[in-house]
Amino acid sequence: MAQHGEWNQTHHQMTKPSILILCTGNSCRSHLAEGILRAVAGDILDVHSAGYVHPLGIQVMKEIDIDISAHHSKHMNDFLKQDIETVVTVCGNADQACPMFPGQVNRHHWGFDDPAHATGTEEEKLAVFRRVRDEIRRVFTAYAYGRRDQLKAAK
């Protein structure tokens, strides 16, 4: 039952499953994914990310009305003492380097290009950030719908 949340006797409410999105290197994919997943499923999932916050990532997220400007860079080790239900890695290196977290039930790896490596003019770099943002949005929105379907089925 842990994968659908647990009843918290103290607060008389369901606790939301914690999702940790990881990315290593000088990239912002995890923060793009966190912002998107929190926007579409923050009511049913407690979403966190570790990785770097890139200024162009903040800019392209604002274009879809998601503000990640308050996000800050975190290391995956910051979460080792938290009860993480699902870990999602969004770059190849994070998948290799990722430890198991206490209480972890699920692990997913969905790799995306690193927009921080984009070259060219500002507009060319933004085009790469937008493409990666849109790819992340498709995958994480589908994931959110799947989690909602799981919750409905469990009731």
Short mmCIF file of N, CA, C and O in Angstrom, two decimals, residues 26-29 32 52-61 63 114-118 122-136:
data_model
loop_
_atom_site.label_atom_id
_atom_site.label_comp_id
_atom_site.label_asym_id
_atom_site.label_seq_id
_atom_site.Cartn_x
_atom_site.Cartn_y
_atom_site.Cartn_z
N ASN A 26 26.24 19.46 -14.98
CA ASN A 26 25.82 20.86 -14.98
C ASN A 26 24.58 21.02 -15.84
O ASN A 26 24.62 21.59 -16.91
N SER A 27 23.47 20.46 -15.40
CA SER A 27 22.26 20.46 -16.20
C SER A 27 21.07 20.84 -15.36
O SER A 27 21.14 20.92 -14.15
N CYS A 28 19.96 21.04 -16.01
CA CYS A 28 18.76 21.47 -15.29
C CYS A 28 17.58 20.56 -15.58
O CYS A 28 16.45 20.90 -15.24
N ARG A 29 17.81 19.41 -16.19
CA ARG A 29 16.69 18.55 -16.57
C ARG A 29 15.84 18.16 -15.37
O ARG A 29 14.61 18.12 -15.46
N LEU A 32 13.52 21.04 -14.45
CA LEU A 32 12.44 21.16 -15.43
C LEU A 32 11.38 20.11 -15.11
O LEU A 32 10.18 20.41 -15.06
N TYR A 52 21.34 21.01 -10.92
CA TYR A 52 21.66 22.43 -11.09
C TYR A 52 20.46 23.17 -11.69
O TYR A 52 19.76 22.63 -12.55
N VAL A 53 20.24 24.42 -11.26
CA VAL A 53 19.18 25.25 -11.83
C VAL A 53 19.83 26.20 -12.84
O VAL A 53 20.66 27.02 -12.47
N HIS A 54 19.48 26.07 -14.11
CA HIS A 54 20.07 26.86 -15.18
C HIS A 54 19.18 28.06 -15.50
O HIS A 54 17.96 27.91 -15.60
N PRO A 55 19.75 29.25 -15.68
CA PRO A 55 18.94 30.43 -15.98
C PRO A 55 18.05 30.27 -17.22
O PRO A 55 16.91 30.75 -17.22
N LEU A 56 18.53 29.60 -18.26
CA LEU A 56 17.69 29.40 -19.45
C LEU A 56 16.56 28.42 -19.16
O LEU A 56 15.48 28.51 -19.74
N GLY A 57 16.79 27.49 -18.22
CA GLY A 57 15.72 26.60 -17.80
C GLY A 57 14.60 27.37 -17.11
O GLY A 57 13.42 27.13 -17.36
N ILE A 58 14.99 28.31 -16.26
CA ILE A 58 14.00 29.16 -15.59
C ILE A 58 13.20 29.92 -16.64
O ILE A 58 11.96 29.99 -16.57
N GLN A 59 13.89 30.44 -17.63
CA GLN A 59 13.24 31.25 -18.67
C GLN A 59 12.24 30.42 -19.49
O GLN A 59 11.11 30.86 -19.69
N VAL A 60 12.62 29.22 -19.94
CA VAL A 60 11.70 28.45 -20.78
C VAL A 60 10.54 27.87 -19.97
O VAL A 60 9.47 27.61 -20.52
N MET A 61 10.72 27.69 -18.67
CA MET A 61 9.60 27.24 -17.83
C MET A 61 8.59 28.36 -17.63
O MET A 61 7.38 28.11 -17.62
N GLU A 63 7.79 30.42 -19.79
CA GLU A 63 7.00 30.46 -21.02
C GLU A 63 5.78 29.54 -20.96
O GLU A 63 4.81 29.75 -21.69
N ASP A 114 21.01 16.95 -22.75
CA ASP A 114 21.38 17.99 -21.80
C ASP A 114 21.35 19.35 -22.51
O ASP A 114 22.24 19.64 -23.30
N PRO A 115 20.35 20.19 -22.23
CA PRO A 115 20.29 21.48 -22.92
C PRO A 115 21.40 22.43 -22.50
O PRO A 115 21.71 23.37 -23.23
N ALA A 116 22.03 22.18 -21.35
CA ALA A 116 23.12 23.05 -20.90
C ALA A 116 24.32 22.98 -21.83
O ALA A 116 25.18 23.85 -21.82
N HIS A 117 24.39 21.93 -22.66
CA HIS A 117 25.51 21.79 -23.61
C HIS A 117 25.20 22.45 -24.95
O HIS A 117 26.02 22.37 -25.87
N ALA A 118 24.03 23.06 -25.09
CA ALA A 118 23.66 23.69 -26.36
C ALA A 118 24.64 24.82 -26.69
O ALA A 118 25.10 25.54 -25.79
N GLU A 122 21.94 32.90 -28.42
CA GLU A 122 20.98 32.76 -27.32
C GLU A 122 19.70 32.09 -27.81
O GLU A 122 19.16 31.21 -27.16
N GLU A 123 19.23 32.49 -28.99
CA GLU A 123 17.99 31.94 -29.54
C GLU A 123 18.17 30.45 -29.88
O GLU A 123 17.26 29.65 -29.67
N GLU A 124 19.33 30.07 -30.41
CA GLU A 124 19.60 28.66 -30.72
C GLU A 124 19.64 27.82 -29.44
O GLU A 124 19.12 26.70 -29.39
N LYS A 125 20.25 28.38 -28.38
CA LYS A 125 20.28 27.67 -27.10
C LYS A 125 18.87 27.53 -26.53
O LYS A 125 18.49 26.48 -26.03
N LEU A 126 18.09 28.61 -26.61
CA LEU A 126 16.71 28.56 -26.11
C LEU A 126 15.89 27.51 -26.86
O LEU A 126 15.06 26.84 -26.26
N ALA A 127 16.14 27.35 -28.15
CA ALA A 127 15.41 26.36 -28.94
C ALA A 127 15.67 24.95 -28.39
O ALA A 127 14.76 24.13 -28.30
N VAL A 128 16.92 24.68 -27.99
CA VAL A 128 17.25 23.37 -27.42
C VAL A 128 16.56 23.21 -26.06
O VAL A 128 15.98 22.16 -25.76
N PHE A 129 16.62 24.23 -25.22
CA PHE A 129 15.96 24.18 -23.92
C PHE A 129 14.46 23.94 -24.09
O PHE A 129 13.87 23.15 -23.35
N ARG A 130 13.84 24.60 -25.06
CA ARG A 130 12.40 24.42 -25.29
C ARG A 130 12.08 23.00 -25.74
O ARG A 130 11.10 22.41 -25.30
N ARG A 131 12.92 22.46 -26.64
CA ARG A 131 12.69 21.09 -27.12
C ARG A 131 12.77 20.09 -25.96
O ARG A 131 11.90 19.23 -25.80
N VAL A 132 13.82 20.22 -25.14
CA VAL A 132 13.99 19.30 -24.02
C VAL A 132 12.85 19.48 -23.01
O VAL A 132 12.29 18.51 -22.50
N ARG A 133 12.48 20.74 -22.73
CA ARG A 133 11.35 21.01 -21.83
C ARG A 133 10.08 20.31 -22.33
O ARG A 133 9.38 19.68 -21.56
N ASP A 134 9.82 20.42 -23.62
CA ASP A 134 8.60 19.82 -24.17
C ASP A 134 8.65 18.30 -24.12
O ASP A 134 7.63 17.65 -23.87
N GLU A 135 9.83 17.72 -24.33
CA GLU A 135 9.98 16.25 -24.22
C GLU A 135 9.74 15.82 -22.78
O GLU A 135 9.04 14.84 -22.53
N ILE A 136 10.32 16.55 -21.83
CA ILE A 136 10.13 16.25 -20.41
C ILE A 136 8.66 16.40 -20.04
O ILE A 136 8.09 15.57 -19.33
#
